[in-house]
Each structure stands twice: as C-alpha cells, then as structure tokens.
Amino acid sequence: MKCYECAKDGNSSDAVAVCAVCGMGLCMDHAIEKDVPLVQRTSGWVDHKIIHILCSKCAAVKSLTS
C-alpha cells in the first residue's frame, strides 16, 4: 500500500500505517500519533487514553481528542 497524501502530491511512498478513523494509508511523514479516549461500548468512556495513528484531517477533528 502507498501513502495517499504522498500520491496526491505526485510522489510515491510506502504506507507504514493506516488512519484509525478513515483507513487512509500513511507514510511516516504523514502519520500523526494522538491520544484518543478509550471507549467501552457497553458502559461509556473509560478514564484513560490510548495512542491512535491518524491522518491530518481526522487528527484535526476536536471530538476525537477531547
């Protein structure tokens, strides 16, 4: 898989991760690490966060990190 962001710029870089939200392939230059609240679907929010790899558009969504 290739990095989608690089491909848009006319470059070719291997993807090393996929965005945890949208599934976009990302290279090391475009992958963003964010602490995201851990969700327990049956009983609401858990009190700690875990690291997710996100693309720039998904990382900019405030509700993912608050």
PDB file of C-alpha atoms in Angstrom:
ATOM      1  CA  MET A   1       0.000   0.000   0.000  1.00  0.00           C
ATOM      2  CA  LYS A   2       1.168   3.537  -0.765  1.00  0.00           C
ATOM      3  CA  CYS A   3       0.667   6.737   1.215  1.00  0.00           C
ATOM      4  CA  TYR A   4      -2.419   8.535  -0.041  1.00  0.00           C
ATOM      5  CA  GLU A   5      -1.146  12.007   0.922  1.00  0.00           C
ATOM      6  CA  CYS A   6       2.121  11.464  -0.981  1.00  0.00           C
ATOM      7  CA  ALA A   7       0.230  10.147  -4.017  1.00  0.00           C
ATOM      8  CA  LYS A   8      -1.883  13.339  -4.096  1.00  0.00           C
ATOM      9  CA  ASP A   9       1.387  15.303  -4.333  1.00  0.00           C
ATOM     10  CA  GLY A  10       2.668  13.119  -7.181  1.00  0.00           C
ATOM     11  CA  ASN A  11       5.137  11.183  -5.005  1.00  0.00           C
ATOM     12  CA  SER A  12       5.317   7.517  -4.094  1.00  0.00           C
ATOM     13  CA  SER A  13       5.976   6.427  -0.502  1.00  0.00           C
ATOM     14  CA  ASP A  14       5.155   3.131   1.154  1.00  0.00           C
ATOM     15  CA  ALA A  15       2.467   3.319   3.821  1.00  0.00           C
ATOM     16  CA  VAL A  16       3.573   2.234   7.295  1.00  0.00           C
ATOM     17  CA  ALA A  17       0.188   2.728   8.983  1.00  0.00           C
ATOM     18  CA  VAL A  18      -3.479   3.341   8.276  1.00  0.00           C
ATOM     19  CA  CYS A  19      -5.606   6.044   9.851  1.00  0.00           C
ATOM     20  CA  ALA A  20      -7.611   4.523  12.715  1.00  0.00           C
ATOM     21  CA  VAL A  21     -10.683   6.530  11.667  1.00  0.00           C
ATOM     22  CA  CYS A  22     -10.837   6.656   7.851  1.00  0.00           C
ATOM     23  CA  GLY A  23      -8.380   3.905   6.848  1.00  0.00           C
ATOM     24  CA  MET A  24      -6.143   6.114   4.689  1.00  0.00           C
ATOM     25  CA  GLY A  25      -2.672   4.658   4.072  1.00  0.00           C
ATOM     26  CA  LEU A  26       0.048   6.877   5.605  1.00  0.00           C
ATOM     27  CA  CYS A  27       3.836   7.104   5.414  1.00  0.00           C
ATOM     28  CA  MET A  28       5.986   8.118   8.408  1.00  0.00           C
ATOM     29  CA  ASP A  29       5.869  11.776   7.318  1.00  0.00           C
ATOM     30  CA  HIS A  30       2.059  11.903   7.251  1.00  0.00           C
ATOM     31  CA  ALA A  31       1.145   9.637  10.188  1.00  0.00           C
ATOM     32  CA  ILE A  32       0.105  11.570  13.311  1.00  0.00           C
ATOM     33  CA  GLU A  33       0.058   9.999  16.780  1.00  0.00           C
ATOM     34  CA  LYS A  34      -2.788  11.212  19.015  1.00  0.00           C
ATOM     35  CA  ASP A  35      -4.018  10.207  22.444  1.00  0.00           C
ATOM     36  CA  VAL A  36      -7.658   9.257  21.945  1.00  0.00           C
ATOM     37  CA  PRO A  37     -10.072   8.361  24.774  1.00  0.00           C
ATOM     38  CA  LEU A  38     -10.637   4.627  25.021  1.00  0.00           C
ATOM     39  CA  VAL A  39     -14.311   3.774  24.555  1.00  0.00           C
ATOM     40  CA  GLN A  40     -16.122   0.902  26.196  1.00  0.00           C
ATOM     41  CA  ARG A  41     -19.237   0.485  24.106  1.00  0.00           C
ATOM     42  CA  THR A  42     -21.342  -1.098  26.863  1.00  0.00           C
ATOM     43  CA  SER A  43     -20.674   1.311  29.716  1.00  0.00           C
ATOM     44  CA  GLY A  44     -19.416   4.607  28.258  1.00  0.00           C
ATOM     45  CA  TRP A  45     -15.989   6.232  28.471  1.00  0.00           C
ATOM     46  CA  VAL A  46     -13.005   4.758  30.241  1.00  0.00           C
ATOM     47  CA  ASP A  47     -10.810   7.123  32.251  1.00  0.00           C
ATOM     48  CA  HIS A  48      -7.624   6.758  30.189  1.00  0.00           C
ATOM     49  CA  LYS A  49      -6.436   7.357  26.630  1.00  0.00           C
ATOM     50  CA  ILE A  50      -4.549   5.227  24.120  1.00  0.00           C
ATOM     51  CA  ILE A  51      -2.440   6.237  21.128  1.00  0.00           C
ATOM     52  CA  HIS A  52      -4.012   6.057  17.673  1.00  0.00           C
ATOM     53  CA  ILE A  53      -2.411   6.788  14.305  1.00  0.00           C
ATOM     54  CA  LEU A  54      -4.459   9.359  12.378  1.00  0.00           C
ATOM     55  CA  CYS A  55      -4.283  11.279   9.099  1.00  0.00           C
ATOM     56  CA  SER A  56      -4.174  15.080   9.250  1.00  0.00           C
ATOM     57  CA  LYS A  57      -7.911  15.506   8.551  1.00  0.00           C
ATOM     58  CA  CYS A  58      -9.013  13.038  11.225  1.00  0.00           C
ATOM     59  CA  ALA A  59      -6.454  14.385  13.708  1.00  0.00           C
ATOM     60  CA  ALA A  60      -7.992  17.847  13.277  1.00  0.00           C
ATOM     61  CA  VAL A  61     -11.427  16.663  14.478  1.00  0.00           C
ATOM     62  CA  LYS A  62     -11.672  18.056  18.007  1.00  0.00           C
ATOM     63  CA  SER A  63     -14.155  15.453  19.272  1.00  0.00           C
ATOM     64  CA  LEU A  64     -11.533  12.702  18.778  1.00  0.00           C
ATOM     65  CA  THR A  65      -9.147  14.172  21.349  1.00  0.00           C
ATOM     66  CA  SER A  66     -11.359  15.904  23.903  1.00  0.00           C
TER      67      SER A  66
END
